[in-house]
Structure formats: structure tokens, C-alpha cells
Tab-separated table of C-alpha atoms in Angstrom:
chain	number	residue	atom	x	y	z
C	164	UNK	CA	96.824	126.992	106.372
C	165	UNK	CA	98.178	124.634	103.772
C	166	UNK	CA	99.224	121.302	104.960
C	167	UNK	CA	100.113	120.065	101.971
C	168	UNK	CA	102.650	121.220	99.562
C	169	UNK	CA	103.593	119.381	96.336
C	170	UNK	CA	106.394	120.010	93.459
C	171	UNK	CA	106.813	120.783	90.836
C	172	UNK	CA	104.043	122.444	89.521
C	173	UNK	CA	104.509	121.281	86.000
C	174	UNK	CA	106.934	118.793	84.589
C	175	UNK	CA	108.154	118.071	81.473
C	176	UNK	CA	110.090	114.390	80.155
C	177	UNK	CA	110.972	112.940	77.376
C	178	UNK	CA	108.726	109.400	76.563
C	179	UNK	CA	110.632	106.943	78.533
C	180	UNK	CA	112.515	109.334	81.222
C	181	UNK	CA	111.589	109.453	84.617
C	182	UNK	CA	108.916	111.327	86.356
C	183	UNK	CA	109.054	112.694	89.723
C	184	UNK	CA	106.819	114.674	91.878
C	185	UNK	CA	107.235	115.189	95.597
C	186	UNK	CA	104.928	115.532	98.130
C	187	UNK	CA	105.224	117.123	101.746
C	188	UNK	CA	102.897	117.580	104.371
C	189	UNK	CA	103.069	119.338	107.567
C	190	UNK	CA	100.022	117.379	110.021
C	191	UNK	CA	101.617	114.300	111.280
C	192	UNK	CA	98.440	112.663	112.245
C	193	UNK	CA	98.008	111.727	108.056
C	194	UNK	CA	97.144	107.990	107.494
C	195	UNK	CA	96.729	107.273	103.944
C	196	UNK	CA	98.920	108.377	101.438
C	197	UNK	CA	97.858	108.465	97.885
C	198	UNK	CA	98.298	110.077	94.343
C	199	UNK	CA	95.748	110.597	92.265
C	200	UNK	CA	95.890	111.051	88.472
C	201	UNK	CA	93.417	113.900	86.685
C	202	UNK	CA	93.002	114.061	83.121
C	203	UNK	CA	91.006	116.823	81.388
C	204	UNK	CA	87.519	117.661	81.989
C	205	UNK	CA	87.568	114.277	84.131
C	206	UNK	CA	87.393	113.710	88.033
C	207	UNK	CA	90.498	112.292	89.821
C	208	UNK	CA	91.345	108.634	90.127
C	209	UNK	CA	93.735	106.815	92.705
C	210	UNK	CA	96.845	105.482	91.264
C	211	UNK	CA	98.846	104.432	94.222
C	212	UNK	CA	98.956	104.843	97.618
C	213	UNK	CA	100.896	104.213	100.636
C	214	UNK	CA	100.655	103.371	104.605
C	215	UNK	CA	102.827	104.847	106.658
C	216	UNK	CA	104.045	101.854	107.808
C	217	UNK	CA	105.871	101.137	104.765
C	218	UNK	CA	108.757	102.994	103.245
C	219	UNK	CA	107.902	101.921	99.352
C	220	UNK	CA	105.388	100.883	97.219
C	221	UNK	CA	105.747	99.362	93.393
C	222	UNK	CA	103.359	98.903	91.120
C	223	UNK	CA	104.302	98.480	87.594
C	224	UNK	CA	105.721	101.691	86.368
C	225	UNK	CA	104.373	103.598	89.559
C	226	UNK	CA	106.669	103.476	92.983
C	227	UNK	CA	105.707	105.184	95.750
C	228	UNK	CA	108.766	106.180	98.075
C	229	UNK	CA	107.823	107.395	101.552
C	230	UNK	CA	109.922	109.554	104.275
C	231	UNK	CA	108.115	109.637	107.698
C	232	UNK	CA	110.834	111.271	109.458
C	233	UNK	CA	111.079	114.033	106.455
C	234	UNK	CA	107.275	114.010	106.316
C	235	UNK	CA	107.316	113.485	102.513
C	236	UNK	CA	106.463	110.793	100.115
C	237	UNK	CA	106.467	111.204	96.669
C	238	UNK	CA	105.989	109.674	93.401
C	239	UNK	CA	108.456	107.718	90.391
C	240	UNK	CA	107.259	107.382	87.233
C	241	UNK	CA	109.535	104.902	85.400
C	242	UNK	CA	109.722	104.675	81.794
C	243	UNK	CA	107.388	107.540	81.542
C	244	UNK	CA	104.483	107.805	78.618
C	245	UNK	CA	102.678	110.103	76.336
C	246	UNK	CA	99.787	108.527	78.172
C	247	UNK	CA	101.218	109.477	81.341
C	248	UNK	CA	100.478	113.548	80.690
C	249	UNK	CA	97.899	114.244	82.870
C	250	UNK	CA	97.850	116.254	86.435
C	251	UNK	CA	98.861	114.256	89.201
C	252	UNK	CA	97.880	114.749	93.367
C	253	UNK	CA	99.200	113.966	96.647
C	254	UNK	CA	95.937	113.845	98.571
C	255	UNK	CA	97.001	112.648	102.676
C	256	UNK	CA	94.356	111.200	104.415
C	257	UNK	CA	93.599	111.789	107.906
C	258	UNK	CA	90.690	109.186	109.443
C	259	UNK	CA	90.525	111.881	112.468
C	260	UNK	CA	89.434	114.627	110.615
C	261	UNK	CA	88.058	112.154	107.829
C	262	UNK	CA	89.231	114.140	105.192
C	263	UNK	CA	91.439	114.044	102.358
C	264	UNK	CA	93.782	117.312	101.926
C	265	UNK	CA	94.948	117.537	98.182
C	266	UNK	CA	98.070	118.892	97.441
C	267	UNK	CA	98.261	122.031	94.705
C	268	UNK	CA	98.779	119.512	91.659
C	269	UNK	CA	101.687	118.816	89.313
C	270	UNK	CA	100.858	119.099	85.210
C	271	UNK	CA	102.981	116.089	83.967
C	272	UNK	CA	103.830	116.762	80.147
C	273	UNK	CA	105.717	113.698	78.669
C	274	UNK	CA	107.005	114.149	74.871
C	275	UNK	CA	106.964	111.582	72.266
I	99	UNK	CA	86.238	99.227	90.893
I	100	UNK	CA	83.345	101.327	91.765
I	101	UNK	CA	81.608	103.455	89.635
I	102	UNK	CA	80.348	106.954	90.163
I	103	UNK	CA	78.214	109.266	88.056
I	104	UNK	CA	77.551	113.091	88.106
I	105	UNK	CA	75.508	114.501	85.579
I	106	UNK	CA	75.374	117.043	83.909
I	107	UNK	CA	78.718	117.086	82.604
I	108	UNK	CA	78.721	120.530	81.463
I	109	UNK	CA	75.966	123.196	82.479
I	110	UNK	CA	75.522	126.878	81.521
I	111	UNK	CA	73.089	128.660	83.236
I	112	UNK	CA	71.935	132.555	83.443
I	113	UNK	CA	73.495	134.734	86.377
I	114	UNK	CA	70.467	134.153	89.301
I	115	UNK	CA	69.019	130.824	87.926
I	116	UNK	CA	70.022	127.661	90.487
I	117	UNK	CA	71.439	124.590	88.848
I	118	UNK	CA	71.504	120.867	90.748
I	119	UNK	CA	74.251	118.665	90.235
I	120	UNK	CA	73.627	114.655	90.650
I	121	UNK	CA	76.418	112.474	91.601
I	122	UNK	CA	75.057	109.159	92.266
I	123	UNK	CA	77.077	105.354	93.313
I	124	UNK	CA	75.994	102.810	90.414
I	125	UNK	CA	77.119	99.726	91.962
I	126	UNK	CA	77.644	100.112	95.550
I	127	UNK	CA	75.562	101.781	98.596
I	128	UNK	CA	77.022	105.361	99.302
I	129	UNK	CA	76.985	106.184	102.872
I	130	UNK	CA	79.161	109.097	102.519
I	131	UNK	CA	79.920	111.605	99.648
I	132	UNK	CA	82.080	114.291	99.215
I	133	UNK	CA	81.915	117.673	97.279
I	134	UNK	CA	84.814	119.370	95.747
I	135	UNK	CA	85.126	122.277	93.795
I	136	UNK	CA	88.374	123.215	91.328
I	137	UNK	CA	88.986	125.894	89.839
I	138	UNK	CA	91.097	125.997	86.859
I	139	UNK	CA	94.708	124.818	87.039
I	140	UNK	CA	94.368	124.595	90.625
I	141	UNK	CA	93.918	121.729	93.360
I	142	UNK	CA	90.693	120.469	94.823
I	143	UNK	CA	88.695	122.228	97.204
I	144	UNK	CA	86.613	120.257	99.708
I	145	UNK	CA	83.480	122.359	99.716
I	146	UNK	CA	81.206	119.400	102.271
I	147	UNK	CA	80.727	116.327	103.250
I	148	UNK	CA	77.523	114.698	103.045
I	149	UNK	CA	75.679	111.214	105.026
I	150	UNK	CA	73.001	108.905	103.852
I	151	UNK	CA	69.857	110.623	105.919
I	152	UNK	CA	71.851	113.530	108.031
I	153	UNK	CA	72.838	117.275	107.007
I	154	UNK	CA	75.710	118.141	105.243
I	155	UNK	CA	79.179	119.414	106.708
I	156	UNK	CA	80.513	122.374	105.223
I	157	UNK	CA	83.859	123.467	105.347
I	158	UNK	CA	85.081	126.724	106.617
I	159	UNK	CA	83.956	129.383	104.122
I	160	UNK	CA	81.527	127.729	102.426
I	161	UNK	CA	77.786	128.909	102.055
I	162	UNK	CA	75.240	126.330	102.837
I	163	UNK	CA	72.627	128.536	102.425
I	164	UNK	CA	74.177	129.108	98.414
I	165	UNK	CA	75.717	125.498	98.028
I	166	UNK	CA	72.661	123.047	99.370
I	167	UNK	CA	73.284	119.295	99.419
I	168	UNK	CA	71.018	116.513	99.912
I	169	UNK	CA	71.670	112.867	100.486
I	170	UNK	CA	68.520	111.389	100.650
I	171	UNK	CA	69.507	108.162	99.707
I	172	UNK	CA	72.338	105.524	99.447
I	173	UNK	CA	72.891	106.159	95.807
I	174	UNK	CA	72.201	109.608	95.236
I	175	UNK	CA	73.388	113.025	96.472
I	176	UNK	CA	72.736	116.417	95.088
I	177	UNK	CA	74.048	119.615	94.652
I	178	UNK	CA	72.098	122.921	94.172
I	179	UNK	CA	73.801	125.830	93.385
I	180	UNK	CA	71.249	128.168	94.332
I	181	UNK	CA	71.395	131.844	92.804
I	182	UNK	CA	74.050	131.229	90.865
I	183	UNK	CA	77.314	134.043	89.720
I	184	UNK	CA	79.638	134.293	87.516
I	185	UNK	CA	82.023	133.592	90.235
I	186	UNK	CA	80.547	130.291	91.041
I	187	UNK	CA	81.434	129.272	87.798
I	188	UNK	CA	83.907	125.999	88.341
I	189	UNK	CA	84.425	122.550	87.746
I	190	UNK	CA	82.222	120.839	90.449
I	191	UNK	CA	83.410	117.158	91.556
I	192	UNK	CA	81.729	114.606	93.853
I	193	UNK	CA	83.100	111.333	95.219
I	194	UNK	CA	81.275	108.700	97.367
I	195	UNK	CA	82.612	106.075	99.769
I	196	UNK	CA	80.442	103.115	100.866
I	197	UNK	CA	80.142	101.397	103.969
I	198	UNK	CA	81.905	98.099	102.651
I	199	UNK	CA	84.889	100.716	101.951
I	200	UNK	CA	87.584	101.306	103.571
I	201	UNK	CA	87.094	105.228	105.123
I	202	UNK	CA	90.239	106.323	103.366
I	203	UNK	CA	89.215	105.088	99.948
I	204	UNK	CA	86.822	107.306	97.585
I	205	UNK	CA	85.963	106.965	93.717
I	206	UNK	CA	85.444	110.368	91.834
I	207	UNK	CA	82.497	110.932	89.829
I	208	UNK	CA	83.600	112.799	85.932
I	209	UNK	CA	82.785	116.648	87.642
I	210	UNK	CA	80.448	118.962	86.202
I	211	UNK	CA	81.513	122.398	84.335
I	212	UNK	CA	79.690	125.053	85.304
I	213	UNK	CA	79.655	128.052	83.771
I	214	UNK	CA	77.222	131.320	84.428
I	215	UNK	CA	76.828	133.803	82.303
């Protein structure tokens, strides 16, 4: 059953364009909603995350816009960087089933 | 932020042979870690969820008989591929949460790439 469906899978912008990946989830008991940034060979790490409570979230280049009624949040990547190619995750949390459920993954390519 | 470590980093191993995986929490006390497995291009797979001094909790499908974890302490959790396939071959991840943390916030270790020939 996947509760968690994220787009697109790849993505690719030109060095300062913007970057956006969407995120939307079925389970309406989520808590937590984050994206998380892979590179290579590495393990995931948070970027930014949202409560449900709020509707955005900035932080530097990295907004967060979230849609409770549409059950989907997703992620703006402003003035995008080469740095900025990686694979990126929506990951909902739910503290009931104290899990995270990751979403299938978007490859972000952004050209010099 | 925290840190966590897994090592090895890369493993190859012969078809039958078990390999253990070590994630361990270098500056905080991990009460809970989590084990994820990702194959390539794809998303990650929860494969259990382990506490400080209490068995594991696998997730539907997976084989806790093939895929044992210990957490025997607050730093330090292991996984032991045991018999391993070519088809366990992956990129094994762990991530830990500590009781000071907030239950919805985790910190990755680097993963582990296993391969079996």
C-alpha cells in the first residue's frame, strides 16, 4: 500500500532556476513533514520540515509549502545550485505508528 | 547536530558467509534506531526498529531470523546479515533517535554497501 507518492522522479534546472518536487500522502494521521536530501553513497539528511499546523516554511533557499486539505506539501528550491543535485525525500511522520514513510525519491540534476 | 556512524562503509562478502553492520550514536544516548534498506535508485525501506535492551520490530516481510539486530546498548546497534545472497546485496542504512529527541527527529548514519558475490 503506498502512502506516499512523490514527483517527479527526476528533475532537471538550469543553475539558478527553480526546483520543485511535490509530495502527497494518503494517511491523514501524518505529523511531521520533512524532506530529506541524499547524496551518493551517503545516508539521508533532513533539510526542512514542516508541522501541519503551518501552511509554509522558509529557510534560506528552501520553502516548504504545505496543503492539508489537498494532503500535499512539497518543496521550492529557489535559485537552485550545482550543489543542489542530489536525491531529495518526502518522508511523513506518523508518532502513532512511530514511523517515517519515505516517499519514492526525486533525482534533482541542476546544470551549470 | 548529532552524529551517527555505521561501519563498514562498503562490504563484499561470499554467497553464505554473514556480515554485521555497526551503526553506533557518537555524541548522544540512542534509545531507538532504525534500519533501512535501499536498493538502487529507489526509496528507503524500513526493514526494523530497534530499543536500547528489548527485541527488534520487524516490518512486514522482513526475516528476523536472516536480518538479526541487537541493541545492546545506548550507543550501539548491530546488524547481521546472516547467510547472506546475492539478492541481499543493497545499500544498508541505520538512523538513531535519542531520548532528549524529539520522536519525529532521526540522524542517518553514511549506509553500508553490501555486495555478495
Amino acid at each position: 500500500q503506498q502512502q506516499v507518492k512523490q514527483s517527479p522522479q527526476s528533475l532537471i534546472v538550469q543553475k539558478g532556476g527553480i526546483s520543485i518536487i511535490n509530495c502527497a500522502y494518503e494517511n491523514t494521521a501524518f505529523d511531521y513533514f520533512p524532506w530529506y536530501q541524499q547524496f551518493p553513497g551517503k545516508g539521508p539528511a533532513l533539510l526542512i520540515a514542516i508541522r501541519p499546523d503551518v501552511s509554509e516554511k522558509k529557510e534560506g533557499r528552501f520553502t516548504i509549502s504545505f496543503n492539508k486539505s489537498a494532503k500535499q506539501f512539497s518543496l521550492h528550491i529557489m535559485d537552485s545550485q550545482p550543489g543542489d543535485s542530489a536525491t531529495y525525500f518526502c518522508a511523513p511522520y506518523s508518532y502513532n505508528f512511530n514511523k517515517f514513510y519515505f516517499g519514492s525519491g526525486t533525482k534533482l540534476n541542476v546544470k551549470p | 547536530g548529532a552524529v551517527v556512524s555505521q561501519h563498514p562503509s562498503r562490504v563484499i562478502c561470499k554467497s553464505g558467509t554473514s556480515v554485521k553492520i555497526e551503526c553506533r550514536s557518537l555524541d548522544f544516548q540512542a534509545t531507538t534506531m532504525f534500519w533501512y534498506r535501499q536498493f538502487p535508485k529507489q526509496s528507503l525501506m524500513l526493514m526494523a526498529t530497534s530499543n536500547e535492551g528489548s527485541k527488534a520490530t520487524y516490518e512486514q516481510g522482513v526475516e528476523k531470523d536472516k536480518f538479526l539486530i541487537n541493541h545492546a546498548s545506548l550507543t550501539l546497534s548491530t546488524l547481521t546479515v546472516t547467510s547472506a545472497h546475492p539478492e541481499d546485496s543493497s545499500f544498508y542504512i541505520c538512523s538513531a533517535r535519542g531520548p532528549q529527541l524529539a520522536k519525529n527527529i532521526q540522524y542517518f548514519g553514511a549506509g553500508t554497501r553490501l555486495s555478495v558475490l
